[in-house]
Amino acid sequence: MSKLSEVFLGIDTSNYTTSVAVVDRDGNVLANLKKLLPVKEGERGLRQSDAVFHHTVQLPLLFEAAKEFTEGRKIVAVGVSMRPTDREGSYMPCFLAGASAAGGLCLGAECRQYGFSHQCGHIMAALYSSESQHLIGKPFAAFHVSGGTTDILLCTPGEGERPFTVERVGGTLDINAGQAIDRAGVYMGLKFPAGAFLERLAREYSGKPKREKICVKGLSCNLSGLENKASAMYDNGASREEVAAFVIDFIKRTLIRLTENLREEYKDIPIVYAGGVMSCGIIKEELSGFGSFALPAFSADNAAGTALLARKAYLKEI
């Protein structure tokens, strides 16, 4: 009887998306499956209890879809996002849904389980998608910009099952870039999450975006004022296209300034951009000269990164 080929399963249950991925022994992503959590019209997100419920409903559907990529193969390890970041005290109940599912799968399949942070999964997916895995084992910087995070991270060679360790060296001092985008979008009647809709509207605006002074000091920024400015513009008669162009331009200029300041402090350090906000083409067009970007499917929430991390941990362990 021939030996079954080995695969690695990834699970991520963020506050936006239920995600499952399958990776083969050679490190190729065979499946990157995801399903957005349902959010009622006019609301700007979910309570954690509702997120856990929806993950519980959606995970079996994604496991069923993943069967196509696991049948006839042996799942030897499962990687799962256990917490938002590696910082002390980092916790969100929504990740318990994935952790519980991973535990049950590993018992049934008699395979290894590895836990990582949602943030490290994002970074690993970005390294894979941008063909930058050669950076593992060397110092590099990562921007993780999403609805839940706006961080500048220093990544250095890891120990044990982690290929890299992560230290936050900068980022937002108040709300996250994705929060500002979603709040502005929902205020104007767009569906949550609003990033893709806002980018589409911004591209339809033919004028020059309104310029307001950004708030960046060193590697830190403030974004809370952006929401009020955007809502005031809309209330005063600005079109949705104009407001969308203003919001994205403000965030783009903030990220450019942060990147320039990072370059001043860390010189020629390689930079990787990850997170849902970094899938915005308008932002990518301006920042692509500074570093590497993940493809949109690997930039937004996904489980491919955790599956890839599980593969690396398993191969190192055995």
mmCIF file of C-alpha atoms in Angstrom:
data_model
loop_
_atom_site.group_PDB
_atom_site.id
_atom_site.type_symbol
_atom_site.label_atom_id
_atom_site.label_comp_id
_atom_site.label_asym_id
_atom_site.label_seq_id
_atom_site.Cartn_x
_atom_site.Cartn_y
_atom_site.Cartn_z
ATOM 1 C CA MET A 1 0.000 0.000 0.000
ATOM 2 C CA SER A 2 1.459 3.383 -1.001
ATOM 3 C CA LYS A 3 2.082 5.997 1.650
ATOM 4 C CA LEU A 4 -0.500 8.805 1.750
ATOM 5 C CA SER A 5 0.790 12.270 0.862
ATOM 6 C CA GLU A 6 0.897 14.628 3.833
ATOM 7 C CA VAL A 7 -1.033 17.881 4.162
ATOM 8 C CA PHE A 8 -1.377 20.600 6.790
ATOM 9 C CA LEU A 9 -4.642 22.264 7.817
ATOM 10 C CA GLY A 10 -4.988 25.885 8.908
ATOM 11 C CA ILE A 11 -7.885 27.413 10.886
ATOM 12 C CA ASP A 12 -8.486 31.102 11.611
ATOM 13 C CA THR A 13 -11.592 32.531 13.287
ATOM 14 C CA SER A 14 -11.211 36.312 13.361
ATOM 15 C CA ASN A 15 -13.887 38.881 14.110
ATOM 16 C CA TYR A 16 -14.448 39.285 10.355
ATOM 17 C CA THR A 17 -14.017 35.903 8.662
ATOM 18 C CA THR A 18 -14.103 32.124 9.146
ATOM 19 C CA SER A 19 -11.111 30.653 7.303
ATOM 20 C CA VAL A 20 -9.747 27.168 6.546
ATOM 21 C CA ALA A 21 -6.695 26.359 4.387
ATOM 22 C CA VAL A 22 -4.814 23.286 3.183
ATOM 23 C CA VAL A 23 -1.065 23.207 2.432
ATOM 24 C CA ASP A 24 0.977 20.313 1.038
ATOM 25 C CA ARG A 25 4.344 19.065 2.313
ATOM 26 C CA ASP A 26 6.198 21.154 -0.282
ATOM 27 C CA GLY A 27 4.606 24.332 1.049
ATOM 28 C CA ASN A 28 2.064 24.919 -1.713
ATOM 29 C CA VAL A 29 -1.339 26.313 -0.685
ATOM 30 C CA LEU A 30 -3.894 23.887 -2.124
ATOM 31 C CA ALA A 31 -6.953 25.644 -0.695
ATOM 32 C CA ASN A 32 -7.568 29.068 0.850
ATOM 33 C CA LEU A 33 -11.223 28.954 1.878
ATOM 34 C CA LYS A 34 -13.055 31.694 3.740
ATOM 35 C CA LYS A 35 -16.524 32.963 4.595
ATOM 36 C CA LEU A 36 -17.308 36.436 5.940
ATOM 37 C CA LEU A 37 -19.256 36.620 9.186
ATOM 38 C CA PRO A 38 -22.773 38.013 8.582
ATOM 39 C CA VAL A 39 -23.273 41.556 9.894
ATOM 40 C CA LYS A 40 -26.676 43.261 9.959
ATOM 41 C CA GLU A 41 -27.153 46.265 7.694
ATOM 42 C CA GLY A 42 -26.092 49.494 9.368
ATOM 43 C CA GLU A 43 -23.968 47.805 12.030
ATOM 44 C CA ARG A 44 -20.182 48.176 12.287
ATOM 45 C CA GLY A 45 -19.236 44.691 13.390
ATOM 46 C CA LEU A 46 -20.263 41.855 15.690
ATOM 47 C CA ARG A 47 -20.337 41.206 19.405
ATOM 48 C CA GLN A 48 -17.861 38.497 20.320
ATOM 49 C CA SER A 49 -20.636 36.114 21.385
ATOM 50 C CA ASP A 50 -22.253 36.466 17.950
ATOM 51 C CA ALA A 51 -18.902 35.961 16.212
ATOM 52 C CA VAL A 52 -18.311 32.709 18.134
ATOM 53 C CA PHE A 53 -21.793 31.495 17.170
ATOM 54 C CA HIS A 54 -21.323 32.242 13.471
ATOM 55 C CA HIS A 55 -17.891 30.572 13.425
ATOM 56 C CA THR A 56 -19.479 27.488 14.972
ATOM 57 C CA VAL A 57 -22.029 27.439 12.152
ATOM 58 C CA GLN A 58 -19.587 28.206 9.330
ATOM 59 C CA LEU A 59 -16.596 26.033 10.230
ATOM 60 C CA PRO A 60 -18.301 22.730 9.316
ATOM 61 C CA LEU A 61 -19.208 24.189 5.902
ATOM 62 C CA LEU A 62 -15.573 25.086 5.221
ATOM 63 C CA PHE A 63 -14.330 21.718 6.503
ATOM 64 C CA GLU A 64 -16.709 20.070 4.044
ATOM 65 C CA ALA A 65 -15.357 22.233 1.212
ATOM 66 C CA ALA A 66 -11.795 21.359 2.268
ATOM 67 C CA LYS A 67 -12.462 17.617 1.868
ATOM 68 C CA GLU A 68 -11.723 17.920 -1.842
ATOM 69 C CA PHE A 69 -8.137 18.810 -0.925
ATOM 70 C CA THR A 70 -7.647 16.377 1.978
ATOM 71 C CA GLU A 71 -9.269 13.174 0.674
ATOM 72 C CA GLY A 72 -6.670 10.552 -0.130
ATOM 73 C CA ARG A 73 -4.131 12.525 1.908
ATOM 74 C CA LYS A 74 -3.093 12.420 5.562
ATOM 75 C CA ILE A 75 -3.506 15.511 7.749
ATOM 76 C CA VAL A 76 -0.353 15.405 9.879
ATOM 77 C CA ALA A 77 -0.682 18.774 11.625
ATOM 78 C CA VAL A 78 -3.203 21.549 12.231
ATOM 79 C CA GLY A 79 -2.240 25.179 12.728
ATOM 80 C CA VAL A 80 -4.763 27.443 14.440
ATOM 81 C CA SER A 81 -4.943 31.119 15.396
ATOM 82 C CA MET A 82 -5.296 31.152 19.187
ATOM 83 C CA ARG A 83 -5.121 34.905 19.866
ATOM 84 C CA PRO A 84 -4.922 38.224 17.995
ATOM 85 C CA THR A 85 -1.194 38.941 18.555
ATOM 86 C CA ASP A 86 1.790 37.605 20.486
ATOM 87 C CA ARG A 87 1.680 40.500 22.948
ATOM 88 C CA GLU A 88 1.060 39.610 26.584
ATOM 89 C CA GLY A 89 -2.650 39.552 27.441
ATOM 90 C CA SER A 90 -3.769 39.417 23.803
ATOM 91 C CA TYR A 91 -7.154 37.677 23.748
ATOM 92 C CA MET A 92 -10.436 37.610 21.832
ATOM 93 C CA PRO A 93 -13.174 35.003 22.413
ATOM 94 C CA CYS A 94 -13.780 34.522 18.670
ATOM 95 C CA PHE A 95 -10.500 32.577 18.391
ATOM 96 C CA LEU A 96 -11.835 29.994 20.873
ATOM 97 C CA ALA A 97 -14.100 28.639 18.119
ATOM 98 C CA GLY A 98 -11.115 27.739 15.956
ATOM 99 C CA ALA A 99 -9.069 26.426 18.877
ATOM 100 C CA SER A 100 -11.907 24.118 19.930
ATOM 101 C CA ALA A 101 -12.401 22.816 16.401
ATOM 102 C CA ALA A 102 -8.655 22.225 15.987
ATOM 103 C CA GLY A 103 -8.508 20.244 19.225
ATOM 104 C CA GLY A 104 -11.313 17.948 18.110
ATOM 105 C CA LEU A 105 -9.792 17.445 14.660
ATOM 106 C CA CYS A 106 -6.393 16.555 16.069
ATOM 107 C CA LEU A 107 -7.892 14.017 18.442
ATOM 108 C CA GLY A 108 -9.814 12.323 15.663
ATOM 109 C CA ALA A 109 -7.033 12.405 13.091
ATOM 110 C CA GLU A 110 -4.254 11.722 15.634
ATOM 111 C CA CYS A 111 -2.173 14.604 14.349
ATOM 112 C CA ARG A 112 -0.153 17.404 15.902
ATOM 113 C CA GLN A 113 -1.635 20.789 16.781
ATOM 114 C CA TYR A 114 0.253 24.087 16.735
ATOM 115 C CA GLY A 115 -1.110 27.402 17.990
ATOM 116 C CA PHE A 116 -0.090 30.784 16.618
ATOM 117 C CA SER A 117 -1.332 34.353 16.709
ATOM 118 C CA HIS A 118 -3.652 35.713 14.041
ATOM 119 C CA GLN A 119 -1.022 38.375 13.362
ATOM 120 C CA CYS A 120 1.788 35.870 12.717
ATOM 121 C CA GLY A 121 -0.544 34.030 10.345
ATOM 122 C CA HIS A 122 -1.034 37.268 8.406
ATOM 123 C CA ILE A 123 2.719 37.836 8.172
ATOM 124 C CA MET A 124 3.387 34.255 7.041
ATOM 125 C CA ALA A 125 0.662 34.477 4.371
ATOM 126 C CA ALA A 126 2.155 37.732 3.118
ATOM 127 C CA LEU A 127 5.648 36.202 2.946
ATOM 128 C CA TYR A 128 4.277 33.258 0.954
ATOM 129 C CA SER A 129 2.116 35.293 -1.408
ATOM 130 C CA SER A 130 4.780 37.910 -2.147
ATOM 131 C CA GLU A 131 7.460 35.246 -2.665
ATOM 132 C CA SER A 132 9.411 36.665 0.288
ATOM 133 C CA GLN A 133 9.917 33.541 2.403
ATOM 134 C CA HIS A 134 13.670 34.004 1.956
ATOM 135 C CA LEU A 135 13.339 36.725 4.634
ATOM 136 C CA ILE A 136 12.658 34.096 7.312
ATOM 137 C CA GLY A 137 15.791 33.756 9.412
ATOM 138 C CA LYS A 138 16.705 37.419 8.855
ATOM 139 C CA PRO A 139 15.423 40.654 10.414
ATOM 140 C CA PHE A 140 12.553 42.253 8.500
ATOM 141 C CA ALA A 141 9.717 44.664 9.214
ATOM 142 C CA ALA A 142 6.003 44.047 8.701
ATOM 143 C CA PHE A 143 3.041 46.394 8.568
ATOM 144 C CA HIS A 144 -0.131 44.629 9.748
ATOM 145 C CA VAL A 145 -2.987 46.991 8.872
ATOM 146 C CA SER A 146 -6.579 45.829 9.266
ATOM 147 C CA GLY A 147 -9.810 46.455 11.128
ATOM 148 C CA GLY A 148 -8.371 45.081 14.356
ATOM 149 C CA THR A 149 -4.732 46.109 14.051
ATOM 150 C CA THR A 150 -2.510 48.886 12.763
ATOM 151 C CA ASP A 151 0.953 47.771 13.816
ATOM 152 C CA ILE A 152 4.547 48.204 12.683
ATOM 153 C CA LEU A 153 6.417 45.052 13.645
ATOM 154 C CA LEU A 154 10.065 44.105 13.869
ATOM 155 C CA CYS A 155 10.422 40.422 12.960
ATOM 156 C CA THR A 156 13.549 38.505 13.966
ATOM 157 C CA PRO A 157 14.567 34.810 13.769
ATOM 158 C CA GLY A 158 12.388 32.701 16.045
ATOM 159 C CA GLU A 159 12.957 29.788 18.369
ATOM 160 C CA GLY A 160 11.183 26.469 18.773
ATOM 161 C CA GLU A 161 8.142 26.069 16.538
ATOM 162 C CA ARG A 162 8.031 29.737 15.494
ATOM 163 C CA PRO A 163 10.061 30.741 12.416
ATOM 164 C CA PHE A 164 10.094 34.388 13.538
ATOM 165 C CA THR A 165 9.353 36.444 16.629
ATOM 166 C CA VAL A 166 7.426 39.700 16.479
ATOM 167 C CA GLU A 167 7.943 42.937 18.394
ATOM 168 C CA ARG A 168 5.644 45.935 17.979
ATOM 169 C CA VAL A 169 7.738 49.039 17.359
ATOM 170 C CA GLY A 170 5.006 51.417 16.185
ATOM 171 C CA GLY A 171 1.516 51.887 14.836
ATOM 172 C CA THR A 172 -1.732 53.546 15.819
ATOM 173 C CA LEU A 173 -2.250 55.184 19.198
ATOM 174 C CA ASP A 174 -6.045 55.079 18.918
ATOM 175 C CA ILE A 175 -8.323 53.452 16.324
ATOM 176 C CA ASN A 176 -7.168 51.179 13.512
ATOM 177 C CA ALA A 177 -7.093 52.076 9.830
ATOM 178 C CA GLY A 178 -9.671 49.417 8.979
ATOM 179 C CA GLN A 179 -11.979 50.750 11.700
ATOM 180 C CA ALA A 180 -11.827 54.236 10.213
ATOM 181 C CA ILE A 181 -12.622 52.857 6.755
ATOM 182 C CA ASP A 182 -15.508 50.711 7.992
ATOM 183 C CA ARG A 183 -17.018 53.450 10.142
ATOM 184 C CA ALA A 184 -16.917 55.971 7.302
ATOM 185 C CA GLY A 185 -18.410 53.443 4.909
ATOM 186 C CA VAL A 186 -21.222 52.334 7.185
ATOM 187 C CA TYR A 187 -22.032 55.986 7.982
ATOM 188 C CA MET A 188 -22.634 56.502 4.268
ATOM 189 C CA GLY A 189 -24.832 53.393 3.999
ATOM 190 C CA LEU A 190 -22.241 50.910 2.738
ATOM 191 C CA LYS A 191 -22.151 47.291 3.841
ATOM 192 C CA PHE A 192 -19.695 46.145 6.533
ATOM 193 C CA PRO A 193 -16.810 45.500 6.007
ATOM 194 C CA ALA A 194 -16.641 48.516 3.743
ATOM 195 C CA GLY A 195 -13.073 48.483 2.393
ATOM 196 C CA ALA A 196 -13.760 47.105 -1.094
ATOM 197 C CA PHE A 197 -16.824 49.352 -1.554
ATOM 198 C CA LEU A 198 -14.910 52.429 -0.402
ATOM 199 C CA GLU A 199 -12.047 51.743 -2.815
ATOM 200 C CA ARG A 200 -14.497 51.357 -5.703
ATOM 201 C CA LEU A 201 -16.106 54.708 -4.869
ATOM 202 C CA ALA A 202 -12.715 56.394 -4.476
ATOM 203 C CA ARG A 203 -11.690 55.244 -7.954
ATOM 204 C CA GLU A 204 -14.884 56.757 -9.352
ATOM 205 C CA TYR A 205 -14.031 60.199 -7.929
ATOM 206 C CA SER A 206 -12.517 62.370 -10.677
ATOM 207 C CA GLY A 207 -11.374 65.278 -8.519
ATOM 208 C CA LYS A 208 -8.390 65.708 -6.251
ATOM 209 C CA PRO A 209 -8.978 64.270 -2.743
ATOM 210 C CA LYS A 210 -9.392 66.818 0.023
ATOM 211 C CA ARG A 211 -6.182 67.103 2.042
ATOM 212 C CA GLU A 212 -6.167 67.301 5.832
ATOM 213 C CA LYS A 213 -3.022 67.240 7.963
ATOM 214 C CA ILE A 214 -2.090 63.691 8.981
ATOM 215 C CA CYS A 215 -0.991 62.951 12.548
ATOM 216 C CA VAL A 216 2.288 60.991 12.521
ATOM 217 C CA LYS A 217 5.145 61.253 15.018
ATOM 218 C CA GLY A 218 8.036 58.864 14.509
ATOM 219 C CA LEU A 219 6.556 55.391 14.143
ATOM 220 C CA SER A 220 3.221 56.290 15.769
ATOM 221 C CA CYS A 221 0.043 57.732 14.280
ATOM 222 C CA ASN A 222 -3.427 58.877 15.294
ATOM 223 C CA LEU A 223 -6.458 58.074 13.143
ATOM 224 C CA SER A 224 -9.442 58.805 15.397
ATOM 225 C CA GLY A 225 -10.010 62.258 13.886
ATOM 226 C CA LEU A 226 -10.484 60.785 10.423
ATOM 227 C CA GLU A 227 -13.914 59.356 11.260
ATOM 228 C CA ASN A 228 -15.264 62.735 12.418
ATOM 229 C CA LYS A 229 -13.822 64.549 9.396
ATOM 230 C CA ALA A 230 -15.330 62.036 6.981
ATOM 231 C CA SER A 231 -18.795 62.144 8.573
ATOM 232 C CA ALA A 232 -18.718 65.959 8.628
ATOM 233 C CA MET A 233 -17.853 66.051 4.913
ATOM 234 C CA TYR A 234 -20.758 63.732 4.107
ATOM 235 C CA ASP A 235 -23.197 65.697 6.304
ATOM 236 C CA ASN A 236 -22.144 68.904 4.533
ATOM 237 C CA GLY A 237 -23.050 67.533 1.122
ATOM 238 C CA ALA A 238 -19.906 65.808 -0.151
ATOM 239 C CA SER A 239 -20.608 62.795 -2.353
ATOM 240 C CA ARG A 240 -19.794 59.272 -1.229
ATOM 241 C CA GLU A 241 -17.110 59.177 -3.928
ATOM 242 C CA GLU A 242 -15.436 62.324 -2.570
ATOM 243 C CA VAL A 243 -15.539 61.110 1.030
ATOM 244 C CA ALA A 244 -14.183 57.694 0.033
ATOM 245 C CA ALA A 245 -11.286 59.303 -1.860
ATOM 246 C CA PHE A 246 -10.546 61.504 1.174
ATOM 247 C CA VAL A 247 -10.500 58.587 3.644
ATOM 248 C CA ILE A 248 -8.264 56.338 1.559
ATOM 249 C CA ASP A 249 -5.913 59.203 0.683
ATOM 250 C CA PHE A 250 -5.573 60.115 4.377
ATOM 251 C CA ILE A 251 -4.681 56.552 5.341
ATOM 252 C CA LYS A 252 -2.364 56.184 2.351
ATOM 253 C CA ARG A 253 -0.419 59.332 3.286
ATOM 254 C CA THR A 254 -0.233 58.177 6.914
ATOM 255 C CA LEU A 255 1.237 54.824 5.886
ATOM 256 C CA ILE A 256 3.707 56.468 3.495
ATOM 257 C CA ARG A 257 4.970 58.763 6.276
ATOM 258 C CA LEU A 258 5.247 55.846 8.707
ATOM 259 C CA THR A 259 7.166 53.847 6.103
ATOM 260 C CA GLU A 260 9.542 56.754 5.466
ATOM 261 C CA ASN A 261 10.153 57.118 9.204
ATOM 262 C CA LEU A 262 10.723 53.373 9.521
ATOM 263 C CA ARG A 263 13.306 53.568 6.749
ATOM 264 C CA GLU A 264 15.096 56.380 8.600
ATOM 265 C CA GLU A 265 15.285 54.347 11.810
ATOM 266 C CA TYR A 266 15.971 50.874 10.390
ATOM 267 C CA LYS A 267 17.696 51.889 7.138
ATOM 268 C CA ASP A 268 17.478 49.166 4.460
ATOM 269 C CA ILE A 269 15.407 46.631 6.403
ATOM 270 C CA PRO A 270 13.050 44.663 4.084
ATOM 271 C CA ILE A 271 9.370 45.500 4.559
ATOM 272 C CA VAL A 272 6.324 43.271 4.103
ATOM 273 C CA TYR A 273 2.773 44.680 4.068
ATOM 274 C CA ALA A 274 -0.065 42.494 5.397
ATOM 275 C CA GLY A 275 -3.676 42.837 6.527
ATOM 276 C CA GLY A 276 -6.964 43.620 4.880
ATOM 277 C CA VAL A 277 -6.322 47.353 4.408
ATOM 278 C CA MET A 278 -3.164 46.536 2.458
ATOM 279 C CA SER A 279 -5.257 44.772 -0.195
ATOM 280 C CA CYS A 280 -6.464 48.227 -1.298
ATOM 281 C CA GLY A 281 -5.023 48.806 -4.752
ATOM 282 C CA ILE A 282 -4.849 52.593 -4.341
ATOM 283 C CA ILE A 283 -2.638 52.233 -1.271
ATOM 284 C CA LYS A 284 -0.549 49.473 -2.834
ATOM 285 C CA GLU A 285 0.151 51.579 -5.934
ATOM 286 C CA GLU A 286 1.854 54.228 -3.790
ATOM 287 C CA LEU A 287 3.693 51.927 -1.372
ATOM 288 C CA SER A 288 4.829 49.095 -3.639
ATOM 289 C CA GLY A 289 8.240 50.706 -4.115
ATOM 290 C CA PHE A 290 8.982 50.361 -0.401
ATOM 291 C CA GLY A 291 8.359 46.637 0.094
ATOM 292 C CA SER A 292 6.447 43.450 -0.701
ATOM 293 C CA PHE A 293 2.656 43.061 -0.782
ATOM 294 C CA ALA A 294 0.565 39.926 -0.428
ATOM 295 C CA LEU A 295 -2.026 39.142 -3.070
ATOM 296 C CA PRO A 296 -5.491 40.305 -1.894
ATOM 297 C CA ALA A 297 -6.660 36.751 -0.999
ATOM 298 C CA PHE A 298 -3.647 36.380 1.295
ATOM 299 C CA SER A 299 -3.756 39.951 2.597
ATOM 300 C CA ALA A 300 -7.295 39.870 3.983
ATOM 301 C CA ASP A 301 -8.069 37.431 6.804
ATOM 302 C CA ASN A 302 -7.112 33.880 5.870
ATOM 303 C CA ALA A 303 -5.924 30.565 7.341
ATOM 304 C CA ALA A 304 -3.156 29.931 4.805
ATOM 305 C CA GLY A 305 -0.588 31.555 7.068
ATOM 306 C CA THR A 306 -1.410 29.325 10.034
ATOM 307 C CA ALA A 307 -1.281 26.225 7.807
ATOM 308 C CA LEU A 308 2.134 27.297 6.495
ATOM 309 C CA LEU A 309 3.357 27.955 10.034
ATOM 310 C CA ALA A 310 2.135 24.499 11.112
ATOM 311 C CA ARG A 311 4.054 22.931 8.233
ATOM 312 C CA LYS A 312 7.272 24.668 9.259
ATOM 313 C CA ALA A 313 6.804 23.721 12.920
ATOM 314 C CA TYR A 314 6.046 20.075 12.068
ATOM 315 C CA LEU A 315 9.012 19.658 9.706
ATOM 316 C CA LYS A 316 11.323 21.228 12.279
ATOM 317 C CA GLU A 317 9.992 18.985 15.040
ATOM 318 C CA ILE A 318 10.356 15.723 13.164
#
